[in-house]
Amino acid sequence: MTKPAESPGPPPDYPRYPEAPPPTPTHVPSQPSPEHDDLDYRHPGGTRVHYRARQRTADATALGRLALHLPGFLTSLLVVLGMATLLEAWLGLPAWLPTALWLASGALTFHRPSERFLARHLLRLKHPIPSELALLTPVWREVTARAGVDGDRYELWIEDSDDLNALAAAGHIVAVTRRALERLPEAQLAAVLAHELGHHTAGHAWTSLLSWWYSLPGRLAWQCLAAATVGLIRITSGFSYVAAGILIVLLGWITFATLTLTYGLPLLLLALPYLSAAVGRRAELRADMHAASLGFAPMLSRTLHDGLAEEAPPSDDGMLSRLLSTHPDHRTRLHHLQRYLTPRP
């Protein structure tokens, strides 16, 4: 399916990208030197763009993320059902109604006004001003044209931050920080945008938001329960240490009985943060592969090489931090990009 290209118009789980080397004194920052800004525009304005029939999918990491959050979803469903039952007892409101509304609320992930509310008020993003739009539009058009994706389906946003970051969120949000837009050459900016587009086309962005949303009631209930338990122990200890000890033993017995009756299945919840982080790291590598498949491997590799010197050294709990990190380190990403940089025989 093809669509005639038009002149660039207004455009519709946050890795950090290192700052590109500053330009030489003979060039102004907004005009990198030709050898540094080596973006090859294969689809300039006026050319025809071939769009893929299937614009987005859900790869194994996206489906794995949903599967890992299934226990959290079931817990949240029980919490919502419990609250709905209380509302029915107090106000006479049918319990199925708030439950059904909560289940249907996931569709807001792809609702444009809801996405804009998320972008403005939760992610603190802004619409690009004309000068920023003039920089973003041709680069974004080149990235989406190489991918065979209709770029007008997505909305470009700016984060007013001094960090060199970018993000893909919800169903159609693609954002870069102001500093990334000002300092990254067009070639590296294209590689960053291709990475974020890969999160969208593979389903990472919307599955991440859905997983967060549908596990939120369960997390809030758990935090309230934990806070109430700690508060009760503190209050009891203020009267008698013996009473506090009895309460702790009672809570321990209830926990043991619960684990026995459920065959220890709740213990699996302890492993979910590590499994979820592993899926997140895999999603980042897949987004890198998407950018590389579009011809941006050298640009992305250059960006990662520049970031090796800025990468924080591992702390004393480095192993634990790496297991809980949702992003692989630069060396790991460079290793997986190597096959795209080595000439084939």
mmCIF file of C-alpha atoms in Angstrom:
data_model
loop_
_atom_site.group_PDB
_atom_site.id
_atom_site.type_symbol
_atom_site.label_atom_id
_atom_site.label_comp_id
_atom_site.label_asym_id
_atom_site.label_seq_id
_atom_site.Cartn_x
_atom_site.Cartn_y
_atom_site.Cartn_z
ATOM 1 C CA MET A 1 0.000 0.000 0.000
ATOM 2 C CA THR A 2 1.435 3.353 -0.962
ATOM 3 C CA LYS A 3 0.602 6.868 -0.040
ATOM 4 C CA PRO A 4 1.925 9.962 -1.800
ATOM 5 C CA ALA A 5 4.356 11.777 0.433
ATOM 6 C CA GLU A 6 3.355 15.240 1.475
ATOM 7 C CA SER A 7 5.374 18.182 2.595
ATOM 8 C CA PRO A 8 6.218 17.932 6.299
ATOM 9 C CA GLY A 9 3.434 19.294 8.464
ATOM 10 C CA PRO A 10 2.644 19.367 12.164
ATOM 11 C CA PRO A 11 3.249 15.939 13.692
ATOM 12 C CA PRO A 12 0.460 14.267 15.521
ATOM 13 C CA ASP A 13 9.193 1.035 29.460
ATOM 14 C CA TYR A 14 13.030 5.602 28.821
ATOM 15 C CA PRO A 15 16.337 5.059 28.003
ATOM 16 C CA ARG A 16 19.065 7.606 28.528
ATOM 17 C CA TYR A 17 21.182 8.635 25.595
ATOM 18 C CA PRO A 18 24.597 10.161 26.099
ATOM 19 C CA GLU A 19 25.472 13.575 24.826
ATOM 20 C CA ALA A 20 27.123 13.779 21.436
ATOM 21 C CA PRO A 21 30.615 15.326 21.272
ATOM 22 C CA PRO A 22 30.433 19.122 20.962
ATOM 23 C CA PRO A 23 30.983 20.518 17.453
ATOM 24 C CA THR A 24 34.262 22.122 16.527
ATOM 25 C CA PRO A 25 34.556 25.918 16.916
ATOM 26 C CA THR A 26 34.154 26.390 13.171
ATOM 27 C CA HIS A 27 30.536 25.154 13.314
ATOM 28 C CA VAL A 28 27.595 26.441 15.301
ATOM 29 C CA PRO A 29 25.825 23.910 17.568
ATOM 30 C CA SER A 30 22.681 23.780 15.447
ATOM 31 C CA GLN A 31 24.700 22.879 12.320
ATOM 32 C CA PRO A 32 26.934 19.858 12.985
ATOM 33 C CA SER A 33 29.799 19.201 10.643
ATOM 34 C CA PRO A 34 29.005 17.079 7.547
ATOM 35 C CA GLU A 35 31.172 14.185 8.675
ATOM 36 C CA HIS A 36 29.443 14.183 12.072
ATOM 37 C CA ASP A 37 25.916 14.560 10.733
ATOM 38 C CA ASP A 38 25.854 11.693 8.260
ATOM 39 C CA LEU A 39 22.113 11.022 8.022
ATOM 40 C CA ASP A 40 21.319 9.726 4.559
ATOM 41 C CA TYR A 41 17.872 10.976 3.585
ATOM 42 C CA ARG A 42 16.549 8.153 1.444
ATOM 43 C CA HIS A 43 13.014 9.570 1.453
ATOM 44 C CA PRO A 44 13.193 13.337 0.938
ATOM 45 C CA GLY A 45 10.006 15.366 0.669
ATOM 46 C CA GLY A 46 8.039 14.614 -2.460
ATOM 47 C CA THR A 47 8.972 10.931 -2.721
ATOM 48 C CA ARG A 48 6.492 8.097 -2.421
ATOM 49 C CA VAL A 49 6.503 6.068 0.778
ATOM 50 C CA HIS A 50 5.472 2.410 0.914
ATOM 51 C CA TYR A 51 3.557 1.649 4.099
ATOM 52 C CA ARG A 52 3.339 -1.787 5.644
ATOM 53 C CA ALA A 53 -0.119 -3.312 5.791
ATOM 54 C CA ARG A 54 0.458 -4.176 9.457
ATOM 55 C CA GLN A 55 1.654 -1.085 11.282
ATOM 56 C CA ARG A 56 2.221 -2.606 14.731
ATOM 57 C CA THR A 57 2.470 -6.004 16.391
ATOM 58 C CA ALA A 58 2.975 -7.466 19.849
ATOM 59 C CA ASP A 59 6.257 -9.373 20.047
ATOM 60 C CA ALA A 60 7.343 -11.948 22.617
ATOM 61 C CA THR A 61 8.561 -9.342 25.107
ATOM 62 C CA ALA A 62 5.281 -7.436 24.938
ATOM 63 C CA LEU A 63 3.263 -10.605 25.494
ATOM 64 C CA GLY A 64 5.675 -11.705 28.216
ATOM 65 C CA ARG A 65 5.164 -8.431 30.046
ATOM 66 C CA LEU A 66 1.395 -8.955 30.005
ATOM 67 C CA ALA A 67 1.791 -12.533 31.216
ATOM 68 C CA LEU A 68 4.030 -11.500 34.112
ATOM 69 C CA HIS A 69 1.471 -8.945 35.269
ATOM 70 C CA LEU A 70 -1.420 -11.409 35.208
ATOM 71 C CA PRO A 71 -1.156 -12.105 38.987
ATOM 72 C CA GLY A 72 -1.173 -8.360 39.617
ATOM 73 C CA PHE A 73 -4.206 -7.972 37.381
ATOM 74 C CA LEU A 74 -6.101 -10.714 39.228
ATOM 75 C CA THR A 75 -5.217 -9.143 42.563
ATOM 76 C CA SER A 76 -6.415 -5.765 41.322
ATOM 77 C CA LEU A 77 -9.632 -7.341 40.054
ATOM 78 C CA LEU A 78 -10.318 -8.749 43.522
ATOM 79 C CA VAL A 79 -9.650 -5.335 45.063
ATOM 80 C CA VAL A 80 -11.976 -3.586 42.611
ATOM 81 C CA LEU A 81 -14.668 -6.211 43.160
ATOM 82 C CA GLY A 82 -14.351 -5.752 46.920
ATOM 83 C CA MET A 83 -14.672 -1.977 46.659
ATOM 84 C CA ALA A 84 -17.584 -2.340 44.241
ATOM 85 C CA THR A 85 -19.349 -4.663 46.676
ATOM 86 C CA LEU A 86 -18.948 -2.081 49.450
ATOM 87 C CA LEU A 87 -20.382 0.606 47.181
ATOM 88 C CA GLU A 88 -23.307 -1.644 46.402
ATOM 89 C CA ALA A 89 -23.969 -2.126 50.123
ATOM 90 C CA TRP A 90 -23.678 1.571 50.936
ATOM 91 C CA LEU A 91 -25.110 3.293 47.866
ATOM 92 C CA GLY A 92 -27.024 0.583 46.089
ATOM 93 C CA LEU A 93 -24.783 0.895 43.019
ATOM 94 C CA PRO A 94 -24.574 -2.426 41.127
ATOM 95 C CA ALA A 95 -21.194 -4.019 41.794
ATOM 96 C CA TRP A 96 -20.731 -5.017 38.157
ATOM 97 C CA LEU A 97 -20.866 -1.423 36.927
ATOM 98 C CA PRO A 98 -17.630 0.010 38.453
ATOM 99 C CA THR A 99 -15.909 -3.294 37.767
ATOM 100 C CA ALA A 100 -16.892 -3.202 34.106
ATOM 101 C CA LEU A 101 -15.835 0.445 33.827
ATOM 102 C CA TRP A 102 -12.427 -0.377 35.283
ATOM 103 C CA LEU A 103 -11.975 -3.294 32.891
ATOM 104 C CA ALA A 104 -12.939 -1.114 29.920
ATOM 105 C CA SER A 105 -10.682 1.748 30.996
ATOM 106 C CA GLY A 106 -7.682 0.104 29.343
ATOM 107 C CA ALA A 107 -9.029 1.260 25.985
ATOM 108 C CA LEU A 108 -8.035 4.800 26.990
ATOM 109 C CA THR A 109 -4.479 3.757 26.181
ATOM 110 C CA PHE A 110 -5.273 4.484 22.526
ATOM 111 C CA HIS A 111 -7.690 7.376 23.140
ATOM 112 C CA ARG A 112 -5.998 10.506 21.792
ATOM 113 C CA PRO A 113 -7.432 13.028 24.309
ATOM 114 C CA SER A 114 -6.496 10.692 27.165
ATOM 115 C CA GLU A 115 -2.989 10.299 25.744
ATOM 116 C CA ARG A 116 -2.604 14.083 25.541
ATOM 117 C CA PHE A 117 -3.726 14.387 29.168
ATOM 118 C CA LEU A 118 -1.144 11.749 30.102
ATOM 119 C CA ALA A 119 1.557 13.557 28.139
ATOM 120 C CA ARG A 120 0.848 16.988 29.605
ATOM 121 C CA HIS A 121 -0.034 16.290 33.209
ATOM 122 C CA LEU A 122 1.698 13.026 34.103
ATOM 123 C CA LEU A 123 4.755 12.944 31.834
ATOM 124 C CA ARG A 124 5.125 16.751 31.837
ATOM 125 C CA LEU A 125 5.619 16.957 28.075
ATOM 126 C CA LYS A 126 5.061 19.936 25.792
ATOM 127 C CA HIS A 127 4.188 20.416 22.153
ATOM 128 C CA PRO A 128 7.231 21.321 20.048
ATOM 129 C CA ILE A 129 7.551 24.970 19.099
ATOM 130 C CA PRO A 130 8.031 25.830 15.386
ATOM 131 C CA SER A 131 11.834 25.759 15.538
ATOM 132 C CA GLU A 132 11.832 22.377 17.287
ATOM 133 C CA LEU A 133 9.244 21.096 14.849
ATOM 134 C CA ALA A 134 11.439 22.153 11.931
ATOM 135 C CA LEU A 135 14.235 19.955 13.290
ATOM 136 C CA LEU A 136 12.073 16.990 14.218
ATOM 137 C CA THR A 137 9.775 16.700 11.203
ATOM 138 C CA PRO A 138 12.259 15.707 8.464
ATOM 139 C CA VAL A 139 14.124 13.307 10.756
ATOM 140 C CA TRP A 140 10.907 11.667 11.958
ATOM 141 C CA ARG A 141 9.630 11.390 8.377
ATOM 142 C CA GLU A 142 12.838 9.638 7.314
ATOM 143 C CA VAL A 143 12.663 7.191 10.227
ATOM 144 C CA THR A 144 9.011 6.281 9.686
ATOM 145 C CA ALA A 145 9.435 6.079 5.904
ATOM 146 C CA ARG A 146 12.245 3.530 6.279
ATOM 147 C CA ALA A 147 10.067 1.541 8.668
ATOM 148 C CA GLY A 148 7.055 1.684 6.345
ATOM 149 C CA VAL A 149 5.004 3.293 9.105
ATOM 150 C CA ASP A 150 2.629 6.236 8.840
ATOM 151 C CA GLY A 151 4.342 8.800 11.033
ATOM 152 C CA ASP A 152 1.228 10.972 11.197
ATOM 153 C CA ARG A 153 -0.334 8.367 13.486
ATOM 154 C CA TYR A 154 2.078 9.367 16.249
ATOM 155 C CA GLU A 155 2.433 12.590 18.211
ATOM 156 C CA LEU A 156 5.836 14.142 18.815
ATOM 157 C CA TRP A 157 6.416 15.815 22.161
ATOM 158 C CA ILE A 158 9.247 17.624 23.927
ATOM 159 C CA GLU A 159 10.362 17.146 27.523
ATOM 160 C CA ASP A 160 11.847 20.321 28.960
ATOM 161 C CA SER A 161 14.843 18.560 30.498
ATOM 162 C CA ASP A 162 18.629 18.837 30.449
ATOM 163 C CA ASP A 163 18.949 15.053 30.233
ATOM 164 C CA LEU A 164 19.596 13.331 26.914
ATOM 165 C CA ASN A 165 16.561 11.062 26.941
ATOM 166 C CA ALA A 166 13.694 9.901 24.780
ATOM 167 C CA LEU A 167 10.561 7.889 25.472
ATOM 168 C CA ALA A 168 7.690 6.032 23.881
ATOM 169 C CA ALA A 169 4.450 5.887 25.840
ATOM 170 C CA ALA A 170 0.823 4.859 25.508
ATOM 171 C CA GLY A 171 -0.325 4.203 21.963
ATOM 172 C CA HIS A 172 1.069 7.154 20.023
ATOM 173 C CA ILE A 173 3.425 9.270 22.183
ATOM 174 C CA VAL A 174 7.054 9.768 21.082
ATOM 175 C CA ALA A 175 9.077 12.331 23.012
ATOM 176 C CA VAL A 176 12.638 13.615 23.170
ATOM 177 C CA THR A 177 14.177 15.966 25.664
ATOM 178 C CA ARG A 178 15.002 19.514 24.705
ATOM 179 C CA ARG A 179 18.705 18.864 25.253
ATOM 180 C CA ALA A 180 18.667 15.790 23.020
ATOM 181 C CA LEU A 181 17.029 17.791 20.262
ATOM 182 C CA GLU A 182 19.562 20.606 20.590
ATOM 183 C CA ARG A 183 22.753 18.575 20.961
ATOM 184 C CA LEU A 184 22.325 15.315 19.062
ATOM 185 C CA PRO A 185 23.200 15.466 15.346
ATOM 186 C CA GLU A 186 20.414 14.506 12.993
ATOM 187 C CA ALA A 187 21.879 11.053 12.344
ATOM 188 C CA GLN A 188 21.987 10.155 16.032
ATOM 189 C CA LEU A 189 18.629 11.788 16.660
ATOM 190 C CA ALA A 190 17.198 9.577 13.922
ATOM 191 C CA ALA A 191 18.683 6.490 15.605
ATOM 192 C CA VAL A 192 17.095 7.490 18.922
ATOM 193 C CA LEU A 193 13.712 8.062 17.286
ATOM 194 C CA ALA A 194 13.981 4.730 15.438
ATOM 195 C CA HIS A 195 14.600 3.033 18.782
ATOM 196 C CA GLU A 196 11.470 4.604 20.266
ATOM 197 C CA LEU A 197 9.447 3.758 17.155
ATOM 198 C CA GLY A 198 10.549 0.153 17.662
ATOM 199 C CA HIS A 199 8.942 0.198 21.113
ATOM 200 C CA HIS A 200 5.658 1.232 19.512
ATOM 201 C CA THR A 201 5.649 -1.108 16.530
ATOM 202 C CA ALA A 202 6.536 -4.096 18.739
ATOM 203 C CA GLY A 203 3.848 -3.285 21.311
ATOM 204 C CA HIS A 204 6.205 -2.476 24.183
ATOM 205 C CA ALA A 205 4.735 0.966 24.932
ATOM 206 C CA TRP A 206 1.048 0.090 25.193
ATOM 207 C CA THR A 207 1.599 -3.213 27.011
ATOM 208 C CA SER A 208 3.782 -1.434 29.564
ATOM 209 C CA LEU A 209 1.088 1.143 30.240
ATOM 210 C CA LEU A 210 -1.665 -1.474 30.424
ATOM 211 C CA SER A 211 0.403 -3.609 32.815
ATOM 212 C CA TRP A 212 0.982 -0.607 35.066
ATOM 213 C CA TRP A 213 -2.651 0.488 34.997
ATOM 214 C CA TYR A 214 -4.283 -2.872 35.660
ATOM 215 C CA SER A 215 -1.902 -3.718 38.508
ATOM 216 C CA LEU A 216 -2.301 -0.307 40.181
ATOM 217 C CA PRO A 217 -5.266 -1.156 42.496
ATOM 218 C CA GLY A 218 -3.456 -4.239 43.756
ATOM 219 C CA ARG A 219 -0.257 -2.303 44.436
ATOM 220 C CA LEU A 220 -2.143 0.437 46.266
ATOM 221 C CA ALA A 221 -3.994 -2.127 48.379
ATOM 222 C CA TRP A 222 -0.715 -3.879 49.233
ATOM 223 C CA GLN A 223 0.919 -0.587 50.248
ATOM 224 C CA CYS A 224 -2.051 0.306 52.435
ATOM 225 C CA LEU A 225 -1.996 -3.144 54.042
ATOM 226 C CA ALA A 226 1.752 -2.955 54.684
ATOM 227 C CA ALA A 227 1.464 0.544 56.161
ATOM 228 C CA ALA A 228 -1.453 -0.522 58.359
ATOM 229 C CA THR A 229 0.463 -3.581 59.597
ATOM 230 C CA VAL A 230 3.557 -1.539 60.483
ATOM 231 C CA GLY A 231 1.412 1.095 62.195
ATOM 232 C CA LEU A 232 -0.449 -1.533 64.192
ATOM 233 C CA ILE A 233 2.798 -3.101 65.358
ATOM 234 C CA ARG A 234 4.138 0.303 66.438
ATOM 235 C CA ILE A 235 0.952 1.147 68.322
ATOM 236 C CA THR A 236 0.915 -2.254 70.025
ATOM 237 C CA SER A 237 4.584 -1.968 71.006
ATOM 238 C CA GLY A 238 3.777 1.355 72.672
ATOM 239 C CA PHE A 239 1.547 -0.479 75.140
ATOM 240 C CA SER A 240 3.477 -3.705 75.585
ATOM 241 C CA TYR A 241 6.338 -5.457 73.857
ATOM 242 C CA VAL A 242 4.664 -8.719 74.706
ATOM 243 C CA ALA A 243 1.513 -7.680 72.829
ATOM 244 C CA ALA A 244 3.613 -6.586 69.851
ATOM 245 C CA GLY A 245 5.386 -9.947 69.889
ATOM 246 C CA ILE A 246 2.066 -11.800 69.990
ATOM 247 C CA LEU A 247 0.817 -9.718 67.034
ATOM 248 C CA ILE A 248 3.946 -10.471 65.021
ATOM 249 C CA VAL A 249 3.596 -14.197 65.742
ATOM 250 C CA LEU A 250 -0.060 -14.039 64.710
ATOM 251 C CA LEU A 251 0.780 -12.291 61.442
ATOM 252 C CA GLY A 252 3.520 -14.839 60.812
ATOM 253 C CA TRP A 253 1.086 -17.692 61.376
ATOM 254 C CA ILE A 254 -1.456 -16.130 58.986
ATOM 255 C CA THR A 255 1.279 -15.719 56.363
ATOM 256 C CA PHE A 256 2.429 -19.320 56.780
ATOM 257 C CA ALA A 257 -1.149 -20.629 56.562
ATOM 258 C CA THR A 258 -1.755 -18.604 53.419
ATOM 259 C CA LEU A 259 1.388 -19.949 51.775
ATOM 260 C CA THR A 260 0.446 -23.495 52.756
ATOM 261 C CA LEU A 261 -3.076 -23.251 51.379
ATOM 262 C CA THR A 262 -1.866 -21.693 48.101
ATOM 263 C CA TYR A 263 1.085 -24.109 47.724
ATOM 264 C CA GLY A 264 3.565 -21.238 48.022
ATOM 265 C CA LEU A 265 2.326 -19.488 44.889
ATOM 266 C CA PRO A 266 2.475 -15.996 46.498
ATOM 267 C CA LEU A 267 6.248 -16.480 46.760
ATOM 268 C CA LEU A 268 6.351 -16.187 42.983
ATOM 269 C CA LEU A 269 5.363 -12.549 43.389
ATOM 270 C CA LEU A 270 8.782 -11.938 44.936
ATOM 271 C CA ALA A 271 10.421 -12.948 41.650
ATOM 272 C CA LEU A 272 8.184 -10.758 39.476
ATOM 273 C CA PRO A 273 10.304 -7.574 39.766
ATOM 274 C CA TYR A 274 13.364 -9.483 38.527
ATOM 275 C CA LEU A 275 11.465 -11.206 35.717
ATOM 276 C CA SER A 276 9.816 -7.961 34.682
ATOM 277 C CA ALA A 277 13.192 -6.194 34.624
ATOM 278 C CA ALA A 278 14.624 -8.982 32.446
ATOM 279 C CA VAL A 279 11.744 -8.569 29.996
ATOM 280 C CA GLY A 280 12.359 -4.812 29.995
ATOM 281 C CA ARG A 281 16.027 -5.309 29.112
ATOM 282 C CA ARG A 282 15.034 -7.631 26.300
ATOM 283 C CA ALA A 283 12.589 -5.022 25.006
ATOM 284 C CA GLU A 284 15.378 -2.437 24.879
ATOM 285 C CA LEU A 285 17.588 -4.779 22.866
ATOM 286 C CA ARG A 286 14.730 -5.487 20.463
ATOM 287 C CA ALA A 287 14.188 -1.740 19.996
ATOM 288 C CA ASP A 288 17.900 -1.408 19.244
ATOM 289 C CA MET A 289 17.582 -4.161 16.645
ATOM 290 C CA HIS A 290 14.661 -2.316 15.072
ATOM 291 C CA ALA A 291 16.745 0.849 14.737
ATOM 292 C CA ALA A 292 19.661 -1.161 13.344
ATOM 293 C CA SER A 293 17.463 -2.914 10.778
ATOM 294 C CA LEU A 294 16.504 0.505 9.414
ATOM 295 C CA GLY A 295 20.153 1.374 8.816
ATOM 296 C CA PHE A 296 20.816 3.310 12.019
ATOM 297 C CA ALA A 297 23.228 0.849 13.649
ATOM 298 C CA PRO A 298 26.355 3.033 13.133
ATOM 299 C CA MET A 299 24.607 6.099 14.556
ATOM 300 C CA LEU A 300 23.218 4.216 17.549
ATOM 301 C CA SER A 301 26.582 2.543 18.127
ATOM 302 C CA ARG A 302 28.327 5.928 18.067
ATOM 303 C CA THR A 303 25.861 7.245 20.628
ATOM 304 C CA LEU A 304 26.439 4.273 22.915
ATOM 305 C CA HIS A 305 30.219 4.525 22.548
ATOM 306 C CA ASP A 306 30.035 8.154 23.638
ATOM 307 C CA GLY A 307 28.076 7.042 26.692
ATOM 308 C CA LEU A 308 30.543 4.441 27.932
ATOM 309 C CA ALA A 309 32.642 7.087 29.654
ATOM 310 C CA GLU A 310 29.547 8.569 31.302
ATOM 311 C CA GLU A 311 28.105 5.273 32.474
ATOM 312 C CA ALA A 312 28.063 5.096 36.266
ATOM 313 C CA PRO A 313 30.401 2.492 37.770
ATOM 314 C CA PRO A 314 28.694 -0.430 39.524
ATOM 315 C CA SER A 315 28.002 0.095 43.206
ATOM 316 C CA ASP A 316 28.536 -2.385 46.021
ATOM 317 C CA ASP A 317 25.142 -3.946 45.231
ATOM 318 C CA GLY A 318 25.926 -3.925 41.522
ATOM 319 C CA MET A 319 24.592 -7.409 40.864
ATOM 320 C CA LEU A 320 21.237 -6.661 42.499
ATOM 321 C CA SER A 321 21.014 -3.327 40.684
ATOM 322 C CA ARG A 322 21.698 -4.990 37.345
ATOM 323 C CA LEU A 323 19.048 -7.641 37.971
ATOM 324 C CA LEU A 324 16.458 -4.962 38.749
ATOM 325 C CA SER A 325 17.502 -2.626 35.942
ATOM 326 C CA THR A 326 15.060 -2.376 33.042
ATOM 327 C CA HIS A 327 17.818 -1.225 30.668
ATOM 328 C CA PRO A 328 20.949 -3.166 29.678
ATOM 329 C CA ASP A 329 24.320 -1.474 30.012
ATOM 330 C CA HIS A 330 25.964 0.141 26.998
ATOM 331 C CA ARG A 331 28.460 -2.685 26.468
ATOM 332 C CA THR A 332 25.674 -5.241 26.228
ATOM 333 C CA ARG A 333 23.807 -3.112 23.718
ATOM 334 C CA LEU A 334 26.962 -2.591 21.662
ATOM 335 C CA HIS A 335 27.621 -6.324 21.658
ATOM 336 C CA HIS A 336 24.185 -7.044 20.197
ATOM 337 C CA LEU A 337 24.634 -4.288 17.602
ATOM 338 C CA GLN A 338 27.947 -5.694 16.410
ATOM 339 C CA ARG A 339 26.425 -8.052 13.857
ATOM 340 C CA TYR A 340 24.835 -5.072 12.126
ATOM 341 C CA LEU A 341 28.186 -3.279 11.948
ATOM 342 C CA THR A 342 30.311 -6.173 10.668
ATOM 343 C CA PRO A 343 30.298 -6.418 6.841
ATOM 344 C CA ARG A 344 28.808 -9.663 5.612
ATOM 345 C CA PRO A 345 31.041 -11.845 3.364
#
